[in-house]
XYZ file of N, CA and C in Angstrom:
357
model
N -156.136 11.685 20.233
C -157.821 12.531 20.441
C -158.374 12.028 18.992
N -157.822 11.595 18.173
C -158.738 11.016 16.832
C -158.968 9.945 17.221
N -158.481 8.763 18.027
C -158.994 7.713 18.306
C -160.332 7.655 19.007
N -160.567 8.680 20.171
C -161.541 9.022 20.778
C -162.675 9.513 19.895
N -162.492 10.265 18.935
C -163.813 10.559 18.045
C -164.257 9.455 17.189
N -163.159 8.725 16.999
C -163.624 7.356 15.704
C -164.280 6.424 17.040
N -163.971 6.367 18.335
C -164.897 5.366 18.963
C -166.481 5.842 19.005
N -166.201 7.262 19.343
C -167.940 7.995 19.362
C -168.772 7.823 18.228
N -167.687 7.992 16.779
C -168.629 7.912 15.721
C -169.007 6.375 15.214
N -167.895 5.633 15.637
C -168.425 4.278 15.553
C -169.785 3.921 16.232
N -169.672 4.172 17.358
C -170.849 3.854 18.580
C -172.035 4.362 17.732
N -172.078 5.428 17.162
C -173.207 6.190 16.385
C -173.619 5.467 15.551
N -172.873 4.889 14.769
C -172.830 3.879 13.320
C -173.526 2.866 13.494
N -172.941 2.331 14.538
C -173.245 0.704 15.175
C -174.915 0.590 15.728
N -175.093 1.605 16.394
C -176.492 1.852 16.667
C -177.471 2.223 15.710
N -176.958 2.954 14.806
C -178.038 3.385 13.459
C -178.284 1.929 12.602
N -177.011 1.228 12.665
C -177.325 -0.076 11.852
C -177.755 -1.390 12.474
N -177.503 -1.337 13.923
C -178.327 -2.349 14.490
C -179.747 -2.343 14.494
N -180.130 -1.067 14.735
C -181.437 -0.707 14.775
C -182.094 -1.057 13.546
N -181.410 -0.773 12.236
C -181.928 -1.339 11.229
C -181.763 -2.690 10.643
N -180.959 -3.509 11.232
C -180.473 -4.862 11.147
C -182.059 -5.552 11.960
N -182.036 -4.945 13.114
C -183.170 -5.796 13.853
C -184.563 -5.644 13.273
N -184.715 -4.404 12.754
C -186.036 -3.853 11.989
C -186.088 -4.992 10.462
N -185.327 -4.960 9.682
C -185.292 -5.365 8.505
C -184.800 -6.838 8.195
N -183.689 -7.290 8.849
C -183.091 -8.683 8.552
C -183.351 -9.475 9.948
N -183.593 -9.451 11.017
C -183.867 -10.703 12.098
C -185.286 -10.766 11.901
N -185.731 -11.797 11.356
C -187.026 -12.199 11.609
C -187.586 -12.909 12.936
N -187.079 -12.901 13.998
C -187.215 -13.538 15.335
C -188.100 -12.580 15.766
N -189.600 -12.994 16.314
C -190.424 -12.418 16.801
C -190.004 -11.714 18.130
N -189.117 -12.589 18.882
C -188.733 -12.120 20.200
C -188.159 -10.951 20.197
N -187.365 -9.993 19.327
C -186.596 -8.925 18.955
C -187.365 -7.885 18.585
N -188.741 -7.999 18.207
C -189.381 -7.142 17.360
C -189.649 -5.660 18.189
N -189.737 -5.810 19.133
C -190.295 -4.646 20.086
C -188.952 -3.914 20.759
N -187.877 -4.312 20.391
C -186.373 -3.936 20.791
C -185.968 -2.658 20.774
N -185.639 -2.026 21.388
C -184.971 -0.297 21.091
C -183.547 -0.440 21.307
N -182.746 -0.071 20.665
C -181.580 -0.014 20.856
C -181.131 1.465 21.585
N -180.339 1.647 22.588
C -180.581 2.712 23.335
C -179.090 3.211 23.327
N -178.256 2.624 23.287
C -177.161 3.140 23.129
C -175.840 2.020 22.629
N -174.503 2.456 22.643
C -173.675 1.200 22.019
C -172.197 1.797 22.504
N -171.690 1.071 23.615
C -170.225 1.397 24.186
C -169.250 0.441 23.257
N -168.235 0.967 22.618
C -166.934 0.480 21.908
C -165.628 0.609 22.668
N -164.853 -0.301 22.986
C -163.875 -0.571 23.631
C -163.242 0.395 22.953
N -161.890 1.026 23.631
C -160.760 1.858 23.317
C -159.992 1.385 21.945
N -160.001 0.197 22.125
C -159.212 -0.546 21.006
C -160.331 -1.160 19.510
N -161.312 -0.976 19.846
C -162.447 -0.988 18.907
C -162.659 -2.736 18.543
N -162.224 -3.326 19.432
C -162.398 -4.879 19.349
C -163.926 -5.255 19.800
N -164.684 -4.630 21.049
C -165.698 -5.000 21.291
C -166.883 -4.042 21.506
N -168.086 -4.428 21.040
C -168.856 -3.442 21.332
C -170.236 -4.004 22.307
N -170.573 -3.259 23.168
C -171.723 -3.596 24.026
C -172.879 -2.696 23.359
N -173.851 -3.544 22.973
C -175.063 -2.869 22.598
C -176.253 -2.931 23.547
N -176.568 -1.845 23.824
C -177.578 -1.735 24.880
C -178.883 -1.507 24.357
N -180.139 -2.337 25.435
C -181.369 -2.478 24.697
C -182.187 -1.824 25.684
N -183.674 -1.717 25.427
C -184.706 -1.596 26.243
C -185.982 -2.018 25.550
N -186.705 -2.754 26.356
C -188.104 -3.280 26.262
C -189.038 -2.754 26.893
N -190.070 -2.903 26.520
C -191.244 -2.152 27.163
C -191.657 -2.905 28.683
N -191.531 -4.104 28.637
C -192.045 -5.224 29.535
C -191.043 -5.072 30.622
N -191.446 -5.233 31.976
C -190.685 -5.656 32.833
C -191.075 -6.788 33.456
N -191.480 -7.859 32.839
C -191.514 -9.409 33.394
C -190.183 -9.821 33.062
N -189.585 -10.760 33.867
C -188.306 -11.582 33.729
C -188.490 -12.544 32.359
N -189.600 -12.952 32.367
C -189.622 -14.060 31.353
C -189.787 -13.233 29.855
N -190.213 -11.946 29.923
C -189.889 -11.395 28.491
C -188.706 -11.121 28.314
N -187.827 -10.634 29.273
C -186.902 -10.050 29.294
C -185.782 -11.358 28.830
N -185.960 -12.542 29.498
C -185.252 -13.591 29.317
C -185.397 -13.951 27.533
N -186.531 -14.096 27.173
C -187.074 -14.260 25.582
C -186.466 -13.272 24.685
N -185.984 -12.179 25.004
C -185.751 -11.227 24.154
C -183.862 -11.393 24.269
N -183.542 -11.432 25.448
C -181.820 -11.890 25.602
C -181.746 -13.080 24.759
N -182.371 -14.022 24.859
C -182.209 -15.166 23.950
C -182.521 -14.805 22.318
N -183.446 -14.458 22.269
C -183.455 -14.007 20.693
C -182.330 -13.066 19.944
N -182.005 -12.047 20.973
C -180.748 -11.493 20.508
C -179.416 -12.166 20.699
N -179.454 -13.181 21.690
C -178.021 -13.771 21.764
C -177.829 -14.781 20.326
N -179.259 -15.126 19.726
C -179.283 -15.755 18.668
C -179.142 -15.100 17.171
N -179.389 -13.766 17.529
C -179.228 -12.912 16.385
C -177.714 -12.343 15.871
N -176.834 -12.577 17.118
C -175.591 -11.828 17.193
C -174.824 -12.315 16.167
N -174.778 -13.304 15.744
C -173.749 -13.407 14.595
C -174.166 -13.336 13.372
N -175.332 -13.019 13.103
C -176.094 -12.434 11.727
C -175.949 -10.787 12.077
N -176.039 -10.607 13.071
C -176.049 -9.185 13.449
C -174.403 -8.645 13.081
N -173.509 -9.367 13.590
C -172.297 -8.739 13.495
C -171.848 -8.940 11.882
N -172.223 -10.077 11.141
C -171.768 -10.300 9.727
C -172.317 -8.904 9.198
N -173.624 -8.675 9.490
C -174.016 -7.542 8.529
C -173.533 -6.124 8.826
N -173.092 -6.018 10.152
C -172.199 -4.977 10.453
C -171.016 -4.957 9.666
N -170.267 -5.980 9.587
C -169.174 -6.237 8.733
C -169.338 -6.073 7.278
N -170.428 -6.029 6.721
C -170.663 -5.482 5.192
C -171.014 -4.189 5.140
N -171.723 -3.346 6.375
C -172.361 -1.848 6.204
C -171.232 -1.067 6.672
N -170.184 -1.649 7.638
C -169.217 -0.645 8.010
C -168.116 -0.407 7.232
N -167.362 0.593 7.100
C -166.166 0.782 6.271
C -165.110 0.577 7.502
N -164.983 -0.164 8.358
C -164.070 -0.717 9.316
C -162.981 -2.040 8.957
N -161.888 -2.042 9.421
C -160.918 -2.875 9.189
C -161.402 -4.448 9.779
N -161.775 -4.198 11.038
C -162.336 -5.345 11.890
C -163.449 -5.118 12.511
N -164.520 -6.306 12.349
C -165.816 -5.483 13.005
C -165.440 -6.301 14.296
N -166.079 -5.366 15.304
C -165.967 -5.595 16.853
C -166.901 -6.870 17.074
N -166.421 -7.613 18.077
C -167.202 -8.528 18.917
C -168.523 -7.617 19.435
N -169.616 -8.257 19.180
C -170.553 -7.761 20.050
C -171.404 -8.495 20.911
N -171.855 -7.814 22.087
C -172.791 -8.444 22.793
C -174.227 -7.616 23.304
N -175.225 -8.179 23.230
C -176.126 -7.291 23.817
C -176.608 -7.371 25.391
N -176.861 -6.241 25.795
C -177.221 -6.056 27.224
C -178.265 -5.155 27.655
N -179.259 -5.716 28.320
C -180.224 -4.798 28.630
C -179.950 -3.452 29.634
N -180.641 -2.287 29.002
C -180.345 -1.192 29.459
C -181.010 -0.981 30.825
N -180.450 -0.831 31.731
C -181.105 -0.798 33.309
C -181.596 0.676 33.567
N -180.873 1.552 32.803
C -180.876 3.007 33.210
C -182.364 3.268 33.030
N -183.276 2.720 31.909
C -184.517 3.332 31.695
C -185.424 2.653 32.812
N -184.875 1.439 33.091
C -185.910 0.917 34.433
C -185.864 1.740 35.690
N -184.760 1.871 35.747
C -183.847 3.116 37.034
C -184.826 4.238 36.677
N -184.696 4.884 35.556
C -185.647 6.175 35.854
C -186.920 6.052 35.815
N -187.524 5.032 35.422
C -189.058 4.828 35.587
C -189.298 4.453 36.980
N -188.271 3.738 37.650
C -188.542 3.721 39.236
C -188.483 5.067 39.708
N -187.378 5.886 39.455
C -187.263 7.067 40.271
C -188.598 7.869 40.126
N -189.054 8.047 38.859
C -190.297 8.520 38.422
C -191.481 8.168 39.396
N -191.845 6.978 39.866
C -192.837 6.371 40.823
C -192.403 6.907 41.942
N -191.489 6.679 42.441
C -191.283 7.301 43.974
C -191.497 8.958 44.119
N -190.983 9.483 43.106
C -191.322 10.810 43.060
C -193.017 11.148 43.205
N -193.718 10.374 42.382
C -195.072 10.293 42.230
C -195.846 10.202 43.435
N -195.136 8.871 43.994
C -195.611 8.852 45.557
C -195.210 9.671 46.416
N -194.022 10.354 46.302
C -193.701 11.470 47.184
C -194.545 12.337 47.352
N -195.135 12.968 45.860
C -195.778 13.976 45.669
C -197.265 13.866 46.245
N -197.712 12.770 46.012
C -199.269 12.447 46.437
C -199.251 12.359 48.257
N -198.438 11.755 48.909
C -198.444 11.996 50.273
C -197.976 13.469 50.929
N -197.634 14.397 49.937
C -197.496 15.599 50.177
C -198.685 16.645 50.771
N -199.475 16.093 49.760
C -201.231 16.650 49.728
C -201.948 16.160 51.192
N -201.586 16.701 52.204
C -202.590 16.190 53.497
C -203.845 15.932 52.927
């Protein structure tokens, strides 16, 4: 049970720190409008998937942002190693949070449904 609590706490700490690192330490303009939406840490604390969203839906923007984040991965992980009080810093990877897009899509469908309801 203590392990589960630790995973949750570590997820929150990583999310807070990565937001700060991207804001203050990463100078890459491709990642300036990235919002970290969540972090999933493996049970053994060895891997962390960092989910992010961007305002643009253009595939070219998504590719640029992902490239920028991939390039910033080692700097980000190094910073996490200094900031977090854990024995081993997890391997990290950035992944686009699709739930935000999905939610927007559902909202759009509901708006269309309501507009066709009014004969």
